[in-house]
Short mmCIF file of C-alpha atoms and ligand atoms in Angstrom, two decimals:
data_model
loop_
_atom_site.label_atom_id
_atom_site.label_comp_id
_atom_site.label_asym_id
_atom_site.label_seq_id
_atom_site.Cartn_x
_atom_site.Cartn_y
_atom_site.Cartn_z
CA MET A 1 113.63 63.04 94.26
CA ASN A 2 110.92 61.89 92.80
CA GLU A 3 110.32 64.13 89.31
CA LYS A 4 106.77 64.23 89.75
CA VAL A 5 107.39 65.55 93.32
CA SER A 6 110.78 67.80 92.51
CA ALA A 7 108.24 69.42 89.37
CA LEU A 8 105.43 69.89 91.74
CA LEU A 9 107.17 71.66 94.16
CA ASN A 10 109.08 73.87 91.43
CA GLU A 11 105.77 74.96 90.33
CA GLN A 12 104.88 75.59 93.85
CA VAL A 13 107.35 77.91 93.72
CA ASN A 14 105.84 80.34 91.51
CA LYS A 15 102.53 79.76 92.47
CA GLU A 16 103.43 81.09 95.77
CA PHE A 17 105.17 84.31 94.15
CA TYR A 18 101.71 84.60 91.60
CA SER A 19 99.92 84.58 95.34
CA ALA A 20 102.51 87.53 96.84
CA TYR A 21 101.49 89.75 93.71
CA LEU A 22 97.78 88.95 93.69
CA TYR A 23 97.48 90.14 97.47
CA LEU A 24 99.90 92.94 96.63
CA ASP A 25 97.53 93.82 93.41
CA MET A 26 94.86 94.01 96.68
CA ALA A 27 96.72 95.93 98.50
CA ASN A 28 97.37 98.28 95.76
CA PHE A 29 93.01 98.25 95.57
CA TYR A 30 92.78 99.26 98.76
CA THR A 31 95.50 101.46 99.41
CA GLN A 32 93.27 103.42 96.49
CA LYS A 33 89.87 102.85 98.29
CA GLY A 34 92.09 104.98 101.27
CA LEU A 35 91.64 102.15 103.21
CA ASP A 36 95.22 101.67 104.68
CA GLY A 37 94.63 99.04 107.08
CA PHE A 38 93.12 96.71 104.54
CA ALA A 39 96.01 97.67 102.38
CA ASN A 40 98.28 96.81 105.35
CA TRP A 41 96.69 93.44 105.94
CA TYR A 42 97.22 92.11 102.13
CA GLU A 43 100.95 93.71 102.07
CA ILE A 44 101.97 91.62 105.36
CA GLN A 45 99.92 88.51 103.58
CA ALA A 46 101.87 89.35 100.19
CA LYS A 47 105.23 89.00 101.56
CA GLU A 48 103.78 85.79 103.51
CA GLU A 49 103.64 84.47 100.38
CA GLN A 50 107.22 85.26 99.52
CA ASP A 51 108.35 83.08 102.63
CA HIS A 52 105.55 79.90 101.47
CA ALA A 53 108.01 80.58 98.17
CA MET A 54 111.14 80.98 99.60
CA LEU A 55 110.55 77.98 101.86
CA MET A 56 110.05 75.34 98.74
CA TYR A 57 113.34 77.35 96.91
CA GLN A 58 115.40 76.25 99.91
CA TYR A 59 113.52 72.95 100.86
CA LEU A 60 114.52 71.81 96.63
CA GLN A 61 117.70 73.51 96.61
CA ASN A 62 118.70 71.74 100.25
CA ASN A 63 117.85 68.35 98.71
CA GLY A 64 120.09 68.69 95.82
CA GLU A 65 117.19 69.63 92.86
CA LYS A 66 117.75 72.06 90.53
CA VAL A 67 115.03 75.07 90.83
CA THR A 68 113.67 77.15 87.34
CA LEU A 69 112.11 80.21 87.82
CA GLU A 70 109.35 80.70 85.29
CA ALA A 71 107.37 83.88 84.91
CA ILE A 72 104.92 85.18 87.15
CA ALA A 73 101.71 85.84 85.87
CA LYS A 74 100.18 89.03 86.07
CA PRO A 75 97.20 89.28 88.49
CA ASP A 76 94.68 89.05 86.27
CA LYS A 77 91.09 89.16 88.92
CA ASN A 78 88.95 92.77 88.75
CA PHE A 79 88.14 94.63 92.23
CA GLU A 80 84.88 96.80 92.27
CA THR A 81 83.67 96.41 95.37
CA LEU A 82 85.79 96.34 98.59
CA MET A 83 84.01 93.07 99.35
CA ASP A 84 85.44 91.59 95.75
CA PRO A 85 89.17 91.29 96.86
CA LEU A 86 88.08 89.36 100.23
CA THR A 87 86.19 87.21 98.30
CA ALA A 88 88.86 86.48 95.69
CA GLY A 89 91.11 85.76 98.47
CA LEU A 90 89.29 83.25 99.78
CA GLU A 91 88.65 81.34 96.34
CA HIS A 92 91.98 81.53 95.12
CA GLU A 93 93.56 80.02 99.47
CA ARG A 94 91.21 76.90 98.41
CA TYR A 95 92.81 76.95 95.08
CA VAL A 96 96.03 76.85 96.98
CA THR A 97 94.50 74.14 99.56
CA SER A 98 94.05 72.16 96.41
CA LEU A 99 97.81 72.50 94.82
CA ILE A 100 99.53 71.74 98.32
CA ASN A 101 97.34 68.73 98.58
CA ASN A 102 98.31 67.24 94.97
CA ILE A 103 101.51 67.42 95.77
CA TYR A 104 100.86 65.99 98.75
CA ALA A 105 99.82 62.83 97.74
CA ALA A 106 102.34 62.63 94.92
CA ALA A 107 104.68 62.35 98.47
CA ILE A 108 103.30 59.81 99.51
CA GLU A 109 102.81 57.87 96.26
CA VAL A 110 106.46 57.57 96.56
CA ASN A 111 106.68 56.76 99.85
CA ASP A 112 108.64 60.58 100.16
CA TYR A 113 108.22 61.35 103.49
CA ARG A 114 110.94 64.25 104.17
CA THR A 115 108.88 65.97 101.64
CA THR A 116 105.32 65.26 103.35
CA GLN A 117 107.11 66.21 106.82
CA PHE A 118 108.16 69.22 105.13
CA LEU A 119 104.42 70.08 104.01
CA ASP A 120 102.79 69.09 107.02
CA TRP A 121 103.14 72.81 107.88
CA PHE A 122 102.01 73.62 104.78
CA ILE A 123 98.93 72.35 105.43
CA LYS A 124 98.27 73.61 108.84
CA GLU A 125 98.94 76.92 107.41
CA GLN A 126 96.41 76.81 105.04
CA GLY A 127 93.68 75.59 107.03
CA GLU A 128 94.99 78.92 108.48
CA GLU A 129 94.71 81.28 105.64
CA GLU A 130 91.45 80.05 104.55
CA LYS A 131 89.75 80.63 108.27
CA ASN A 132 91.56 84.04 107.78
CA SER A 133 90.03 84.95 104.90
CA MET A 134 86.19 83.19 105.62
CA ASP A 135 86.50 85.89 108.84
CA LEU A 136 87.75 88.87 106.83
CA ILE A 137 84.20 88.28 104.56
CA THR A 138 82.74 87.20 108.17
CA LYS A 139 83.65 91.57 109.65
CA MET A 140 83.17 93.01 106.08
CA GLU A 141 79.13 90.94 105.76
CA LEU A 142 78.92 92.72 109.25
CA PHE A 143 80.21 95.98 109.89
CA GLY A 144 81.13 97.12 105.40
CA ASP A 145 78.23 98.92 105.47
CA ASP A 146 78.32 101.26 108.06
CA ALA A 147 80.83 104.20 107.53
CA ARG A 148 82.16 104.08 111.46
CA SER A 149 82.27 100.03 111.62
CA LEU A 150 84.47 100.63 108.44
CA TYR A 151 86.85 102.91 109.65
CA MET A 152 87.58 100.13 113.11
CA LEU A 153 87.90 97.52 110.99
CA ASN A 154 90.69 99.00 108.81
CA SER A 155 91.86 100.22 111.77
CA GLU A 156 92.06 96.32 113.22
CA LEU A 157 93.66 95.63 110.31
CA ALA A 158 95.89 98.08 110.30
CA ALA A 159 98.04 96.91 113.34
CA ARG A 160 98.72 93.71 111.96
CA VAL A 161 102.33 93.52 111.77
CA TYR A 162 104.45 90.88 109.84
CA SER A 163 106.58 87.94 111.42
CA ALA A 164 108.87 85.01 110.11
CA PRO A 165 107.58 81.73 109.19
CA SER A 166 107.86 79.34 111.99
CA LEU A 167 109.05 76.83 109.86
CA THR A 168 112.80 76.82 109.82
CA LEU A 169 114.72 74.29 107.25
FE1 FEO B 201 101.19 80.24 100.53
FE2 FEO B 201 98.27 81.86 101.31
O1 FEO B 201 99.22 80.52 100.80
#
């Protein structure tokens, strides 16, 4: 595999684990606020991020590349309002989209179509992740100020269940 593509994928393993850590911190925040449904939603989000990391880890290994596991950064976002994690989540997903796009561009540059095909799933996934984040913000804007509506929104988010990624390697 091209050295740059391999290094970027290796970095992305770390970034995905960081994403998991960040979302776990958001779940932690909502648990402290008594919103167990929001916490559930973000705990599942954290699990999905671990899946993303493991898919890249496995993809590198399947291609004979050495994976180096670096330190995972501390989640450093400061949450005060119930909206804060939601806007931070959208901002973070947009950042991750830019990272995936960068790896894709690097792979195209060296005609590494196996990697672009692998990344196609992530390109689509990022579209979903950004949409989910935007939908949560819209719902919070609409219903967040009313206690009864917030209770129902919390119940809706409590119903989210984890499912393993559809991508197999
Ligand atoms: Fe792994 Fe939320 O993107």
